[in-house]
Structure formats: C-alpha cells, structure tokens
Amino acid sequence: MYTSTTMKGAVDDIDLVIKTLEKSGFSRDRFYIHCDAALFGIMLPFLKAAPKIISFKKPIGSVSVSGHKFLGCPIPCGVVITRSEYMNASSRDVEIIGSRDTTITGSRCGHAPIFLWYAIKKKGSIGIQNEVENCIANARYLHNRLSDAGIGAMLNEHSNIVVFERPLDHEFSSRWNLACQGNIAHVVVMQHVTIQMLDSFVTEFLHKRSFSRFQDYGSFQPLCIAEKVSIANCSCSMHNLYHDCAC
Ligand SMILES: *Cc1c(COP(=O)(O)O)cnc(C)c1O
C-alpha cells in the first residue's frame, strides 16, 4: 500500500476495505485502520469532487498527515489524529516531566505547530482550496500532454502524482531529479510547478526520447508499464493496439 500510494499516487478505497472486512465477518473490534494520508490528507477535504473520503464517521482508528508536504512547513513534522480511547491507552505518566505524555515521540519541536498554524492561517481555506485545485489541474495537464505524445502515463483520481514510463536518458532523469522505480517514474505536481515548467519537461523528454530512437536505428520502443499502470495507460507497441479498438 505504501508503494502504491507513494509511487503511484493512489487513494485507497476505504469504504471498500471496510465493506470487505465486514463481509468477511470481522467485527469492528477485530480490525484497526490507520489512514496514511501524508500528502493527500490535507488535499482531499478541499477537493469539491472528493467526498469525505477520510472521516471518523467511518470505523477508522487514526489518520496522519505530514506538515512539510502540502503546507510546506520548513521542519519535518506531522499530525496524528486518533480516537480518545486509543490516546488514553497509549499515554503514560512521565515522572521526569511531571505530567502525562500523550505524544508518540515524547520530546518534539515546539516551532512546528506554530509553522503549521501560520501556514493554515495565512493561506486560509480558500487559499488552500485554490492551491489544491491548481495542482490537480496541472497534474491533469501533464498527464494529457504525455498521453498525447504517446508516452504511457497514468493519473489516479483525486491525485497530483503523474506516473509514466521511466525516461531512458540518465542525464535527463537526474537533471529533473526524477524518482524512478523499475520501469516507471513519477512527478508530484506541487504548488511551485507551472505550465511552463511542465511544457519544457515534456519537450525535453520527447527530444531525448526521439534521440534514443535515432541512436538505436529506429528500434526504440516505449517501455511496457502495463503491469504497473494497467493496459489502458500503457503505450508500448503491444498495448497501444488496444487503445483505439473496441475490444
Ligand atoms: C510522504 C509519505 C510518507 C512519509 O511521511 P513523512 O511525514 O515524510 O514521514 C508516508 N506515506 C505516504 C503515503 C507519503 O506520501
């Protein structure tokens, strides 16, 4: 789950997970669901198209979000929200500080909550919503540009992470600091990414790609990434055939 979320930008279907557990006979006291919502936990509530995906009205036990991702906190930090029954169970009296400790780590940075508070206040709900919508729109733009250029690419619902064929040119990948895993690479379209950046990324990608085709005397073929992103999103010579036919 970690890999699929982080590398492919998937949002797990919590309702389906819960339904499956309940259908299999697991009562609520026999499962615990933690929502690892590092990046998307801040974004989802601001998406008009996303219903309340993560909600304590559902039988989840906890949710965590990172403070240094969407909110841009300069210190690595995060927030965990859980039910009071679990908080009481995991907290303990600590003699040396003379109080009850309800945190996971014990000592922690006092500046982080101030930065988080500042980011939330400064942007405001409308500001965060605009940023989220902009990131999603730019991710769609990148996905469309790659697909139109015949590069296998995928963008999950409610996601700003575009997954595509790993570029074969190492210099290109390292210049853009691309995160690659096996045959796929991804771009996380955050607030600083502009249409101009995406245009130059795609143009350069295509240029390097056609160059490698030339080098191999026309033998270059798009990588097959169907196993990772499904046949519908793959541009390799075999799966490309499926796209235009009704089969
Ligand atoms: C970034 C990320 C993490 C790591 O979170 P940190 O707050 O940076 O430790 C965990 N899970 C997912 C899905 C992530 O995107």
PDB file of C-alpha atoms and ligand atoms in Angstrom:
ATOM      1  CA  MET A   1       0.000   0.000   0.000  1.00  0.00           C
ATOM      2  CA  TYR A   2       2.844   2.333   0.857  1.00  0.00           C
ATOM      3  CA  THR A   3       4.468   1.775  -2.527  1.00  0.00           C
ATOM      4  CA  SER A   4       1.265   2.144  -4.493  1.00  0.00           C
ATOM      5  CA  THR A   5       0.332   5.345  -2.702  1.00  0.00           C
ATOM      6  CA  THR A   6       3.727   6.974  -2.701  1.00  0.00           C
ATOM      7  CA  MET A   7       4.894   5.956  -6.155  1.00  0.00           C
ATOM      8  CA  LYS A   8       1.560   5.904  -7.984  1.00  0.00           C
ATOM      9  CA  GLY A   9      -0.451   8.455  -6.042  1.00  0.00           C
ATOM     10  CA  ALA A  10      -3.330   6.134  -5.287  1.00  0.00           C
ATOM     11  CA  VAL A  11      -6.030   6.916  -2.762  1.00  0.00           C
ATOM     12  CA  ASP A  12      -7.173   3.641  -1.242  1.00  0.00           C
ATOM     13  CA  ASP A  13     -10.901   2.985  -1.270  1.00  0.00           C
ATOM     14  CA  ILE A  14     -11.555   2.951   2.490  1.00  0.00           C
ATOM     15  CA  ASP A  15     -15.241   2.158   2.035  1.00  0.00           C
ATOM     16  CA  LEU A  16     -14.375  -0.953   0.028  1.00  0.00           C
ATOM     17  CA  VAL A  17     -11.766  -2.018   2.605  1.00  0.00           C
ATOM     18  CA  ILE A  18     -14.321  -1.668   5.410  1.00  0.00           C
ATOM     19  CA  LYS A  19     -17.051  -3.405   3.410  1.00  0.00           C
ATOM     20  CA  THR A  20     -14.712  -6.304   2.617  1.00  0.00           C
ATOM     21  CA  LEU A  21     -13.687  -6.678   6.271  1.00  0.00           C
ATOM     22  CA  GLU A  22     -17.292  -6.628   7.425  1.00  0.00           C
ATOM     23  CA  LYS A  23     -18.414  -9.035   4.692  1.00  0.00           C
ATOM     24  CA  SER A  24     -15.640 -11.407   5.767  1.00  0.00           C
ATOM     25  CA  GLY A  25     -17.068 -11.435   9.278  1.00  0.00           C
ATOM     26  CA  PHE A  26     -14.659  -9.097  11.040  1.00  0.00           C
ATOM     27  CA  SER A  27     -16.485  -7.100  13.677  1.00  0.00           C
ATOM     28  CA  ARG A  28     -15.194  -3.586  14.376  1.00  0.00           C
ATOM     29  CA  ASP A  29     -13.241  -4.676  17.441  1.00  0.00           C
ATOM     30  CA  ARG A  30     -11.210  -7.055  15.284  1.00  0.00           C
ATOM     31  CA  PHE A  31      -9.624  -4.612  12.846  1.00  0.00           C
ATOM     32  CA  TYR A  32      -7.773  -1.341  13.039  1.00  0.00           C
ATOM     33  CA  ILE A  33      -7.456   1.044  10.118  1.00  0.00           C
ATOM     34  CA  HIS A  34      -4.780   3.710  10.066  1.00  0.00           C
ATOM     35  CA  CYS A  35      -5.009   6.176   7.175  1.00  0.00           C
ATOM     36  CA  ASP A  36      -1.520   7.092   5.983  1.00  0.00           C
ATOM     37  CA  ALA A  37      -2.568  10.414   4.462  1.00  0.00           C
ATOM     38  CA  ALA A  38       0.801  12.191   4.452  1.00  0.00           C
ATOM     39  CA  LEU A  39       0.185  14.332   1.378  1.00  0.00           C
ATOM     40  CA  PHE A  40      -3.441  13.739   0.362  1.00  0.00           C
ATOM     41  CA  GLY A  41      -4.827  14.155   3.896  1.00  0.00           C
ATOM     42  CA  ILE A  42      -4.505  17.914   3.516  1.00  0.00           C
ATOM     43  CA  MET A  43      -5.694  17.949  -0.087  1.00  0.00           C
ATOM     44  CA  LEU A  44      -8.772  15.691  -0.127  1.00  0.00           C
ATOM     45  CA  PRO A  45     -11.043  17.781   2.128  1.00  0.00           C
ATOM     46  CA  PHE A  46     -10.556  20.733  -0.230  1.00  0.00           C
ATOM     47  CA  LEU A  47     -11.482  18.893  -3.403  1.00  0.00           C
ATOM     48  CA  LYS A  48     -15.049  19.535  -4.468  1.00  0.00           C
ATOM     49  CA  ALA A  49     -15.115  16.229  -6.352  1.00  0.00           C
ATOM     50  CA  ALA A  50     -13.827  14.219  -3.389  1.00  0.00           C
ATOM     51  CA  PRO A  51     -16.472  13.272  -0.894  1.00  0.00           C
ATOM     52  CA  LYS A  52     -15.431  12.992   2.731  1.00  0.00           C
ATOM     53  CA  ILE A  53     -13.115  10.089   1.985  1.00  0.00           C
ATOM     54  CA  ILE A  54     -11.290  10.129   5.316  1.00  0.00           C
ATOM     55  CA  SER A  55     -13.749  10.568   8.148  1.00  0.00           C
ATOM     56  CA  PHE A  56     -14.090   9.433  11.753  1.00  0.00           C
ATOM     57  CA  LYS A  57     -17.722   8.688  10.926  1.00  0.00           C
ATOM     58  CA  LYS A  58     -16.197   5.569   9.350  1.00  0.00           C
ATOM     59  CA  PRO A  59     -14.647   2.875  11.557  1.00  0.00           C
ATOM     60  CA  ILE A  60     -11.082   4.120  11.184  1.00  0.00           C
ATOM     61  CA  GLY A  61      -8.704   4.268  14.154  1.00  0.00           C
ATOM     62  CA  SER A  62      -6.378   7.076  13.150  1.00  0.00           C
ATOM     63  CA  VAL A  63      -5.135   9.342  10.390  1.00  0.00           C
ATOM     64  CA  SER A  64      -1.763  11.023   9.931  1.00  0.00           C
ATOM     65  CA  VAL A  65      -0.754  13.958   7.731  1.00  0.00           C
ATOM     66  CA  SER A  66       2.657  15.487   7.088  1.00  0.00           C
ATOM     67  CA  GLY A  67       3.223  19.146   7.841  1.00  0.00           C
ATOM     68  CA  HIS A  68       6.199  19.530   5.497  1.00  0.00           C
ATOM     69  CA  LYS A  69       4.399  18.429   2.338  1.00  0.00           C
ATOM     70  CA  PHE A  70       1.378  20.389   1.156  1.00  0.00           C
ATOM     71  CA  LEU A  71       1.582  23.005   3.909  1.00  0.00           C
ATOM     72  CA  GLY A  72       5.306  23.491   3.294  1.00  0.00           C
ATOM     73  CA  CYS A  73       6.467  23.522   6.925  1.00  0.00           C
ATOM     74  CA  PRO A  74      10.276  24.003   6.892  1.00  0.00           C
ATOM     75  CA  ILE A  75      10.693  21.393   9.655  1.00  0.00           C
ATOM     76  CA  PRO A  76       9.710  17.740   9.141  1.00  0.00           C
ATOM     77  CA  CYS A  77       6.568  17.292  11.217  1.00  0.00           C
ATOM     78  CA  GLY A  78       3.137  15.789  11.142  1.00  0.00           C
ATOM     79  CA  VAL A  79      -0.160  15.424  12.920  1.00  0.00           C
ATOM     80  CA  VAL A  80      -1.771  12.194  14.067  1.00  0.00           C
ATOM     81  CA  ILE A  81      -5.434  12.212  14.985  1.00  0.00           C
ATOM     82  CA  THR A  82      -6.878   9.228  16.789  1.00  0.00           C
ATOM     83  CA  ARG A  83      -9.866   8.342  18.951  1.00  0.00           C
ATOM     84  CA  SER A  84      -9.652   9.281  22.619  1.00  0.00           C
ATOM     85  CA  GLU A  85      -9.928   5.626  23.635  1.00  0.00           C
ATOM     86  CA  TYR A  86      -6.622   4.873  21.855  1.00  0.00           C
ATOM     87  CA  MET A  87      -4.980   8.068  23.078  1.00  0.00           C
ATOM     88  CA  ASN A  88      -5.788   7.219  26.685  1.00  0.00           C
ATOM     89  CA  ALA A  89      -4.458   3.709  26.178  1.00  0.00           C
ATOM     90  CA  SER A  90      -1.131   4.856  24.724  1.00  0.00           C
ATOM     91  CA  SER A  91      -0.464   7.844  27.008  1.00  0.00           C
ATOM     92  CA  ARG A  92       1.520   7.440  30.178  1.00  0.00           C
ATOM     93  CA  ASP A  93       2.563   9.396  33.252  1.00  0.00           C
ATOM     94  CA  VAL A  94       6.153  10.557  32.900  1.00  0.00           C
ATOM     95  CA  GLU A  95       7.867  11.282  36.206  1.00  0.00           C
ATOM     96  CA  ILE A  96      10.676  13.476  34.914  1.00  0.00           C
ATOM     97  CA  ILE A  97       8.291  15.953  33.307  1.00  0.00           C
ATOM     98  CA  GLY A  98       5.657  15.620  35.997  1.00  0.00           C
ATOM     99  CA  SER A  99       2.786  15.197  33.550  1.00  0.00           C
ATOM    100  CA  ARG A 100       1.002  12.795  31.305  1.00  0.00           C
ATOM    101  CA  ASP A 101       2.578  12.255  27.877  1.00  0.00           C
ATOM    102  CA  THR A 102       0.096  11.775  25.038  1.00  0.00           C
ATOM    103  CA  THR A 103       2.616  12.096  22.210  1.00  0.00           C
ATOM    104  CA  ILE A 104       4.227   9.351  20.136  1.00  0.00           C
ATOM    105  CA  THR A 105       7.792  10.591  20.338  1.00  0.00           C
ATOM    106  CA  GLY A 106       7.964  12.330  23.704  1.00  0.00           C
ATOM    107  CA  SER A 107      10.171  15.357  23.011  1.00  0.00           C
ATOM    108  CA  ARG A 108       9.236  17.281  19.919  1.00  0.00           C
ATOM    109  CA  CYS A 109       9.763  20.567  18.118  1.00  0.00           C
ATOM    110  CA  GLY A 110       7.723  23.411  19.541  1.00  0.00           C
ATOM    111  CA  HIS A 111       8.174  25.513  16.425  1.00  0.00           C
ATOM    112  CA  ALA A 112       6.416  23.035  14.141  1.00  0.00           C
ATOM    113  CA  PRO A 113       2.859  23.684  15.417  1.00  0.00           C
ATOM    114  CA  ILE A 114       3.479  27.426  15.035  1.00  0.00           C
ATOM    115  CA  PHE A 115       4.589  26.982  11.428  1.00  0.00           C
ATOM    116  CA  LEU A 116       1.558  24.778  10.762  1.00  0.00           C
ATOM    117  CA  TRP A 117      -0.798  27.274  12.366  1.00  0.00           C
ATOM    118  CA  TYR A 118       0.816  30.094  10.372  1.00  0.00           C
ATOM    119  CA  ALA A 119       0.558  28.214   7.049  1.00  0.00           C
ATOM    120  CA  ILE A 120      -3.110  27.389   7.639  1.00  0.00           C
ATOM    121  CA  LYS A 121      -3.983  30.942   8.756  1.00  0.00           C
ATOM    122  CA  LYS A 122      -2.011  32.666   6.014  1.00  0.00           C
ATOM    123  CA  LYS A 123      -3.414  30.566   3.161  1.00  0.00           C
ATOM    124  CA  GLY A 124      -6.923  30.257   4.605  1.00  0.00           C
ATOM    125  CA  SER A 125      -9.450  27.684   3.387  1.00  0.00           C
ATOM    126  CA  ILE A 126      -9.951  29.437   0.067  1.00  0.00           C
ATOM    127  CA  GLY A 127      -6.195  29.719  -0.445  1.00  0.00           C
ATOM    128  CA  ILE A 128      -5.584  26.036   0.245  1.00  0.00           C
ATOM    129  CA  GLN A 129      -8.511  25.083  -1.975  1.00  0.00           C
ATOM    130  CA  ASN A 130      -7.105  27.159  -4.855  1.00  0.00           C
ATOM    131  CA  GLU A 131      -3.678  25.587  -4.429  1.00  0.00           C
ATOM    132  CA  VAL A 132      -5.137  22.077  -4.362  1.00  0.00           C
ATOM    133  CA  GLU A 133      -7.264  22.672  -7.454  1.00  0.00           C
ATOM    134  CA  ASN A 134      -4.326  24.202  -9.261  1.00  0.00           C
ATOM    135  CA  CYS A 135      -2.065  21.236  -8.500  1.00  0.00           C
ATOM    136  CA  ILE A 136      -4.712  18.773  -9.681  1.00  0.00           C
ATOM    137  CA  ALA A 137      -5.354  20.795 -12.864  1.00  0.00           C
ATOM    138  CA  ASN A 138      -1.623  20.970 -13.630  1.00  0.00           C
ATOM    139  CA  ALA A 139      -1.259  17.235 -12.985  1.00  0.00           C
ATOM    140  CA  ARG A 140      -4.074  16.607 -15.483  1.00  0.00           C
ATOM    141  CA  TYR A 141      -2.315  18.879 -17.954  1.00  0.00           C
ATOM    142  CA  LEU A 142       0.943  16.910 -17.608  1.00  0.00           C
ATOM    143  CA  HIS A 143      -0.910  13.612 -17.906  1.00  0.00           C
ATOM    144  CA  ASN A 144      -2.680  14.786 -21.077  1.00  0.00           C
ATOM    145  CA  ARG A 145       0.489  16.127 -22.642  1.00  0.00           C
ATOM    146  CA  LEU A 146       2.367  12.871 -22.004  1.00  0.00           C
ATOM    147  CA  SER A 147      -0.528  10.709 -23.259  1.00  0.00           C
ATOM    148  CA  ASP A 148      -0.986  12.875 -26.364  1.00  0.00           C
ATOM    149  CA  ALA A 149       2.729  12.469 -27.096  1.00  0.00           C
ATOM    150  CA  GLY A 150       2.392   8.671 -26.954  1.00  0.00           C
ATOM    151  CA  ILE A 151       4.132   8.272 -23.610  1.00  0.00           C
ATOM    152  CA  GLY A 152       2.474   5.715 -21.322  1.00  0.00           C
ATOM    153  CA  ALA A 153       1.114   7.696 -18.363  1.00  0.00           C
ATOM    154  CA  MET A 154      -1.409   7.381 -15.552  1.00  0.00           C
ATOM    155  CA  LEU A 155      -3.065   9.779 -13.134  1.00  0.00           C
ATOM    156  CA  ASN A 156      -5.209   8.364 -10.346  1.00  0.00           C
ATOM    157  CA  GLU A 157      -8.432  10.035  -9.252  1.00  0.00           C
ATOM    158  CA  HIS A 158      -8.027  12.925  -6.746  1.00  0.00           C
ATOM    159  CA  SER A 159      -4.260  12.756  -7.280  1.00  0.00           C
ATOM    160  CA  ASN A 160      -1.465  15.142  -8.241  1.00  0.00           C
ATOM    161  CA  ILE A 161       1.057  12.357  -8.866  1.00  0.00           C
ATOM    162  CA  VAL A 162       1.589  11.576 -12.547  1.00  0.00           C
ATOM    163  CA  VAL A 163       3.137   8.169 -13.277  1.00  0.00           C
ATOM    164  CA  PHE A 164       4.789   7.438 -16.622  1.00  0.00           C
ATOM    165  CA  GLU A 165       7.424   5.425 -18.478  1.00  0.00           C
ATOM    166  CA  ARG A 166      10.819   5.805 -16.962  1.00  0.00           C
ATOM    167  CA  PRO A 167      12.924   8.033 -19.256  1.00  0.00           C
ATOM    168  CA  LEU A 168      15.902   6.076 -20.534  1.00  0.00           C
ATOM    169  CA  ASP A 169      18.189   9.110 -20.581  1.00  0.00           C
ATOM    170  CA  HIS A 170      20.000   9.260 -17.220  1.00  0.00           C
ATOM    171  CA  GLU A 171      21.154  12.808 -17.664  1.00  0.00           C
ATOM    172  CA  PHE A 172      17.547  13.931 -18.209  1.00  0.00           C
ATOM    173  CA  SER A 173      16.291  11.982 -15.174  1.00  0.00           C
ATOM    174  CA  SER A 174      18.968  13.326 -12.876  1.00  0.00           C
ATOM    175  CA  ARG A 175      18.633  16.914 -14.151  1.00  0.00           C
ATOM    176  CA  TRP A 176      14.930  16.827 -13.219  1.00  0.00           C
ATOM    177  CA  ASN A 177      15.691  14.735 -10.142  1.00  0.00           C
ATOM    178  CA  LEU A 178      13.070  12.195 -11.233  1.00  0.00           C
ATOM    179  CA  ALA A 179      12.025   9.498  -8.789  1.00  0.00           C
ATOM    180  CA  CYS A 180      12.125   6.206 -10.684  1.00  0.00           C
ATOM    181  CA  GLN A 181      11.197   2.685  -9.638  1.00  0.00           C
ATOM    182  CA  GLY A 182      11.578  -0.210 -12.050  1.00  0.00           C
ATOM    183  CA  ASN A 183      10.056   0.832 -15.368  1.00  0.00           C
ATOM    184  CA  ILE A 184       8.118   3.791 -14.012  1.00  0.00           C
ATOM    185  CA  ALA A 185       8.847   7.331 -12.882  1.00  0.00           C
ATOM    186  CA  HIS A 186       6.604   9.900 -11.253  1.00  0.00           C
ATOM    187  CA  VAL A 187       6.167  13.624 -10.904  1.00  0.00           C
ATOM    188  CA  VAL A 188       4.416  15.069  -7.866  1.00  0.00           C
ATOM    189  CA  VAL A 189       2.829  18.279  -9.124  1.00  0.00           C
ATOM    190  CA  MET A 190       3.102  20.660  -6.176  1.00  0.00           C
ATOM    191  CA  GLN A 191       2.358  24.378  -5.844  1.00  0.00           C
ATOM    192  CA  HIS A 192       5.604  25.631  -7.405  1.00  0.00           C
ATOM    193  CA  VAL A 193       5.094  23.720 -10.666  1.00  0.00           C
ATOM    194  CA  THR A 194       3.962  25.910 -13.572  1.00  0.00           C
ATOM    195  CA  ILE A 195       2.579  25.074 -17.017  1.00  0.00           C
ATOM    196  CA  GLN A 196       5.837  26.453 -18.474  1.00  0.00           C
ATOM    197  CA  MET A 197       7.872  24.003 -16.384  1.00  0.00           C
ATOM    198  CA  LEU A 198       5.653  21.132 -17.497  1.00  0.00           C
ATOM    199  CA  ASP A 199       5.941  22.208 -21.137  1.00  0.00           C
ATOM    200  CA  SER A 200       9.715  22.291 -21.023  1.00  0.00           C
ATOM    201  CA  PHE A 201       9.763  18.955 -19.171  1.00  0.00           C
ATOM    202  CA  VAL A 202       7.635  17.267 -21.848  1.00  0.00           C
ATOM    203  CA  THR A 203       9.506  18.905 -24.728  1.00  0.00           C
ATOM    204  CA  GLU A 204      12.859  17.813 -23.340  1.00  0.00           C
ATOM    205  CA  PHE A 205      11.548  14.325 -22.549  1.00  0.00           C
ATOM    206  CA  LEU A 206      10.333  13.921 -26.151  1.00  0.00           C
ATOM    207  CA  HIS A 207      13.549  15.280 -27.561  1.00  0.00           C
ATOM    208  CA  LYS A 208      15.685  12.810 -25.546  1.00  0.00           C
ATOM    209  CA  ARG A 209      13.302  10.013 -26.386  1.00  0.00           C
ATOM    210  CA  SER A 210      13.468  10.612 -30.128  1.00  0.00           C
ATOM    211  CA  PHE A 211      17.235  10.842 -29.825  1.00  0.00           C
ATOM    212  CA  SER A 212      17.433   7.409 -28.224  1.00  0.00           C
ATOM    213  CA  ARG A 213      15.184   6.110 -31.006  1.00  0.00           C
ATOM    214  CA  PHE A 214      17.619   7.546 -33.542  1.00  0.00           C
ATOM    215  CA  GLN A 215      20.607   6.044 -31.715  1.00  0.00           C
ATOM    216  CA  ASP A 216      19.080   2.607 -31.847  1.00  0.00           C
ATOM    217  CA  TYR A 217      18.372   2.959 -35.574  1.00  0.00           C
ATOM    218  CA  GLY A 218      14.638   3.016 -35.072  1.00  0.00           C
ATOM    219  CA  SER A 219      14.495   0.097 -32.695  1.00  0.00           C
ATOM    220  CA  PHE A 220      13.335   2.261 -29.766  1.00  0.00           C
ATOM    221  CA  GLN A 221      10.020   1.127 -28.346  1.00  0.00           C
ATOM    222  CA  PRO A 222       8.060   2.647 -25.477  1.00  0.00           C
ATOM    223  CA  LEU A 223       8.628   0.624 -22.304  1.00  0.00           C
ATOM    224  CA  CYS A 224       5.818  -1.691 -21.302  1.00  0.00           C
ATOM    225  CA  ILE A 225       4.434  -0.407 -17.986  1.00  0.00           C
ATOM    226  CA  ALA A 226       1.040  -2.140 -18.161  1.00  0.00           C
ATOM    227  CA  GLU A 227       1.769  -4.212 -15.068  1.00  0.00           C
ATOM    228  CA  LYS A 228       2.157  -1.011 -13.052  1.00  0.00           C
ATOM    229  CA  VAL A 229      -0.403   1.313 -14.634  1.00  0.00           C
ATOM    230  CA  SER A 230      -2.843  -1.036 -16.477  1.00  0.00           C
ATOM    231  CA  ILE A 231      -3.068  -1.798 -20.183  1.00  0.00           C
ATOM    232  CA  ALA A 232      -5.230   1.266 -20.858  1.00  0.00           C
ATOM    233  CA  ASN A 233      -2.419   3.596 -19.751  1.00  0.00           C
ATOM    234  CA  CYS A 234       0.442   1.787 -21.464  1.00  0.00           C
ATOM    235  CA  SER A 235       1.905   2.958 -24.788  1.00  0.00           C
ATOM    236  CA  CYS A 236       4.139   0.009 -25.608  1.00  0.00           C
ATOM    237  CA  SER A 237       3.727  -1.424 -29.096  1.00  0.00           C
ATOM    238  CA  MET A 238       1.585  -4.318 -27.910  1.00  0.00           C
ATOM    239  CA  HIS A 239      -0.807  -2.440 -25.617  1.00  0.00           C
ATOM    240  CA  ASN A 240      -1.045   0.608 -27.843  1.00  0.00           C
ATOM    241  CA  LEU A 241      -3.107  -1.581 -30.189  1.00  0.00           C
ATOM    242  CA  TYR A 242      -5.875  -1.856 -27.632  1.00  0.00           C
ATOM    243  CA  HIS A 243      -6.437   1.858 -27.277  1.00  0.00           C
ATOM    244  CA  ASP A 244      -8.291   2.554 -30.496  1.00  0.00           C
ATOM    245  CA  CYS A 245     -10.215  -0.649 -30.888  1.00  0.00           C
ATOM    246  CA  ALA A 246     -13.464  -1.513 -29.177  1.00  0.00           C
ATOM    247  CA  CYS A 247     -12.196  -4.874 -27.882  1.00  0.00           C
TER     248      CYS A 247
HETATM  249  C1  LIG B   1       5.464  11.175   2.358  1.00  0.00           C
HETATM  250  C2  LIG B   1       4.745   9.973   2.723  1.00  0.00           C
HETATM  251  C3  LIG B   1       5.077   9.299   3.882  1.00  0.00           C
HETATM  252  C4  LIG B   1       6.188   9.767   4.783  1.00  0.00           C
HETATM  253  O1  LIG B   1       5.681  10.813   5.562  1.00  0.00           O
HETATM  254  P1  LIG B   1       6.670  11.764   6.395  1.00  0.00           P
HETATM  255  O2  LIG B   1       5.740  12.652   7.150  1.00  0.00           O
HETATM  256  O3  LIG B   1       7.513  12.487   5.404  1.00  0.00           O
HETATM  257  O4  LIG B   1       7.471  10.848   7.266  1.00  0.00           O
HETATM  258  C5  LIG B   1       4.330   8.194   4.232  1.00  0.00           C
HETATM  259  N1  LIG B   1       3.326   7.756   3.450  1.00  0.00           N
HETATM  260  C6  LIG B   1       2.979   8.376   2.313  1.00  0.00           C
HETATM  261  C7  LIG B   1       1.845   7.838   1.504  1.00  0.00           C
HETATM  262  C8  LIG B   1       3.672   9.511   1.898  1.00  0.00           C
HETATM  263  O5  LIG B   1       3.307  10.139   0.782  1.00  0.00           O
END
